[in-house]
Amino acid sequence: MLKTTVKALACAVTIGLAGMATAAEPIVIKFSHVVAEHTPKGQGALMFKQLAEERLPGKVKVEVYPNSSLFGDGKEMEALLMNDVQIIAPSLAKFEHYSKAIQIFDLPFLFDDIDAVDRFQKGPVGQELLTTMEDKGITGLGYWHNGLKQLSANKSLLEPKDARGLKFRVQASAVLEEQFKAIRAVPRKMSFAEVYQGLQTGVVNGAENPYSNIYSQKMHEVQKYITESNHGLLDYMVITNTKFWNGLPEDVRTELRAIMDEVTVDVNKHANELNERDKQSILAAGKTEIQYLTPEQRQKWRDAMAPVWKKFEGEIGVERIKAAQEANQQ
Ligand code: LMR
């Protein structure tokens, strides 16, 4: 009798445990961003979701919110700190309140090409910058490329003087404000979700973005000219809430870290292609003229924007800037 009861009890416990295991809720990771899905960041977020749910079945559920649908610029950082969202990937221009050193990425004409950016980000200074917000509760998980920025306006911009007096939308970045002031243009901070309308209604006359953002936001429909200036960078830091990340079960954290590294390689390998594809689509749409600069014209933009470096070298650190310049030569 006693034997049967014990057996029945053991059985009930086993079922109970099994029930608990299957009923255990997966860890929900909200990944919010402000761009369209067919952009480098949009694709990266979807790949992260796919791999995480494939390799950690039942343990992790990733919800991706593109196009500022959960949190837009200005809100997403606070939301991450409140753990209302667990992963975001803001442009490197949006960190100035959390790390002055990260402003380095906004310095105009700092990097010759995306390969130099890649070398710098993978090098010791780039890796160190991922950790500069730990004391604020933010952990950097990696860098994702979008690409180099192009200037756009309703006016042909071949020399800095062409931009004089025009209002340009800028991201929330003091460096980018100074960049436009240096060419005697007027910077206007505006969240990404508002740019199309801002350009359409004339609140701003121009903007700066990689082709993938221009095309996916249809900015080319409201900008007559794009100058292929490659004057600055628009890349991302993928970040998480440090407390959330460190509180994950170790096996889950290790696997998510490996997945993030894999996604990072993939995003960075394909970002250029996506921008090139979108450039071709802009050309095919026939609404915008893409203009190219002669080496002399490009040098004029470079010279005009050069004073910005001096203004921020104290906050950024001269040694860091030197390391970035060295990445051009490797
Ligand atoms: C912008 O605001 O122009 C970009 O940071 C948007 C983005 O995330 O690519």
Coordinates of N, CA, C and O in Angstrom, one line a residue, residues 104-113 148-149 151 160 179 183 228-233 293 297-306 309 325 328:
I104 N 33.4 59.9 -31.6 CA 34.5 59.8 -32.6 C 33.9 59.4 -34.0 O 34.4 59.8 -35.0
F105 N 32.9 58.5 -34.0 CA 32.4 58.0 -35.2 C 31.7 59.0 -36.1 O 31.4 58.8 -37.3
D106 N 31.3 60.2 -35.5 CA 30.6 61.2 -36.2 C 31.6 62.2 -36.9 O 31.2 63.1 -37.7
L107 N 32.9 62.2 -36.6 CA 33.8 63.1 -37.1 C 33.8 63.0 -38.6 O 34.0 61.9 -39.2
P108 N 33.6 64.2 -39.3 CA 33.5 64.1 -40.8 C 34.9 63.7 -41.4 O 35.9 64.1 -41.0
F109 N 34.8 62.9 -42.4 CA 36.0 62.4 -43.2 C 37.0 61.8 -42.3 O 38.2 61.9 -42.6
L110 N 36.6 61.1 -41.3 CA 37.5 60.4 -40.5 C 38.0 59.1 -41.1 O 39.2 58.8 -41.2
F111 N 37.1 58.3 -41.7 CA 37.4 57.0 -42.3 C 37.4 57.1 -43.8 O 36.5 57.7 -44.4
D112 N 38.4 56.5 -44.5 CA 38.5 56.5 -45.9 C 37.4 55.6 -46.6 O 36.9 55.9 -47.6
D113 N 37.1 54.5 -45.9 CA 36.1 53.6 -46.4 C 35.7 52.7 -45.3 O 36.2 52.7 -44.2
L148 N 28.5 54.5 -45.4 CA 28.9 55.9 -45.4 C 27.7 56.8 -45.9 O 26.9 56.3 -46.6
K149 N 27.7 58.0 -45.4 CA 26.5 58.9 -45.6 C 26.7 59.7 -46.9 O 27.8 60.1 -47.2
L151 N 25.1 63.2 -48.9 CA 24.3 64.4 -48.7 C 23.2 64.4 -49.7 O 23.3 64.0 -50.9
P160 N 31.1 73.1 -50.7 CA 30.4 73.5 -49.4 C 29.6 74.8 -49.5 O 28.5 74.9 -48.9
Q179 N 29.2 70.0 -37.7 CA 29.6 69.7 -39.1 C 28.8 70.7 -40.0 O 29.4 71.2 -41.0
I183 N 29.9 74.5 -42.4 CA 29.7 74.9 -43.8 C 28.6 76.0 -43.9 O 28.1 76.2 -45.0
E228 N 27.2 62.0 -53.8 CA 27.9 60.8 -53.2 C 29.2 61.3 -52.5 O 30.3 61.3 -53.1
S229 N 29.0 61.8 -51.3 CA 30.1 62.5 -50.6 C 30.8 61.5 -49.7 O 32.0 61.8 -49.4
N230 N 30.2 60.5 -49.3 CA 30.9 59.5 -48.3 C 31.6 60.3 -47.2 O 32.7 59.9 -46.8
H231 N 31.0 61.4 -46.7 CA 31.7 62.3 -45.8 C 31.7 61.8 -44.4 O 32.4 62.4 -43.5
G232 N 30.8 60.9 -44.1 CA 30.7 60.4 -42.7 C 30.1 59.0 -42.6 O 29.8 58.4 -43.6
L233 N 30.0 58.6 -41.4 CA 29.6 57.2 -41.2 C 28.3 57.1 -40.5 O 27.9 57.9 -39.6
L293 N 31.7 63.8 -56.8 CA 32.6 64.9 -56.6 C 34.0 64.6 -57.2 O 34.4 63.5 -57.2
Q297 N 36.8 68.9 -55.4 CA 35.6 69.3 -54.7 C 35.5 68.6 -53.4 O 35.2 69.2 -52.4
R298 N 35.9 67.3 -53.4 CA 35.8 66.6 -52.1 C 36.8 67.2 -51.1 O 36.4 67.3 -49.9
Q299 N 37.9 67.6 -51.6 CA 38.9 68.2 -50.7 C 38.3 69.5 -50.0 O 38.6 69.8 -48.9
K300 N 37.5 70.2 -50.8 CA 36.9 71.5 -50.3 C 36.0 71.2 -49.1 O 35.9 71.9 -48.1
W301 N 35.2 70.1 -49.2 CA 34.3 69.7 -48.2 C 35.1 69.3 -46.9 O 34.8 69.6 -45.8
R302 N 36.1 68.5 -47.2 CA 37.0 68.0 -46.1 C 37.6 69.2 -45.4 O 37.5 69.2 -44.1
D303 N 38.1 70.2 -46.1 CA 38.7 71.3 -45.5 C 37.7 72.1 -44.7 O 38.0 72.6 -43.5
A304 N 36.5 72.3 -45.2 CA 35.5 73.1 -44.6 C 35.1 72.5 -43.3 O 34.8 73.2 -42.3
M305 N 35.0 71.2 -43.2 CA 34.5 70.5 -42.0 C 35.6 70.1 -41.1 O 35.3 69.7 -39.9
A306 N 36.9 70.3 -41.4 CA 38.0 69.9 -40.6 C 38.0 70.5 -39.2 O 38.3 69.8 -38.2
W309 N 36.9 68.6 -35.9 CA 37.7 67.6 -35.1 C 38.3 68.3 -33.9 O 38.2 67.7 -32.8
Q325 N 42.6 57.1 -37.4 CA 43.3 57.5 -38.7 C 44.3 56.4 -39.1 O 44.5 56.2 -40.3
N328 N 43.0 53.8 -41.4 CA 43.0 54.1 -42.9 C 44.2 53.6 -43.6 O 44.2 53.3 -44.8

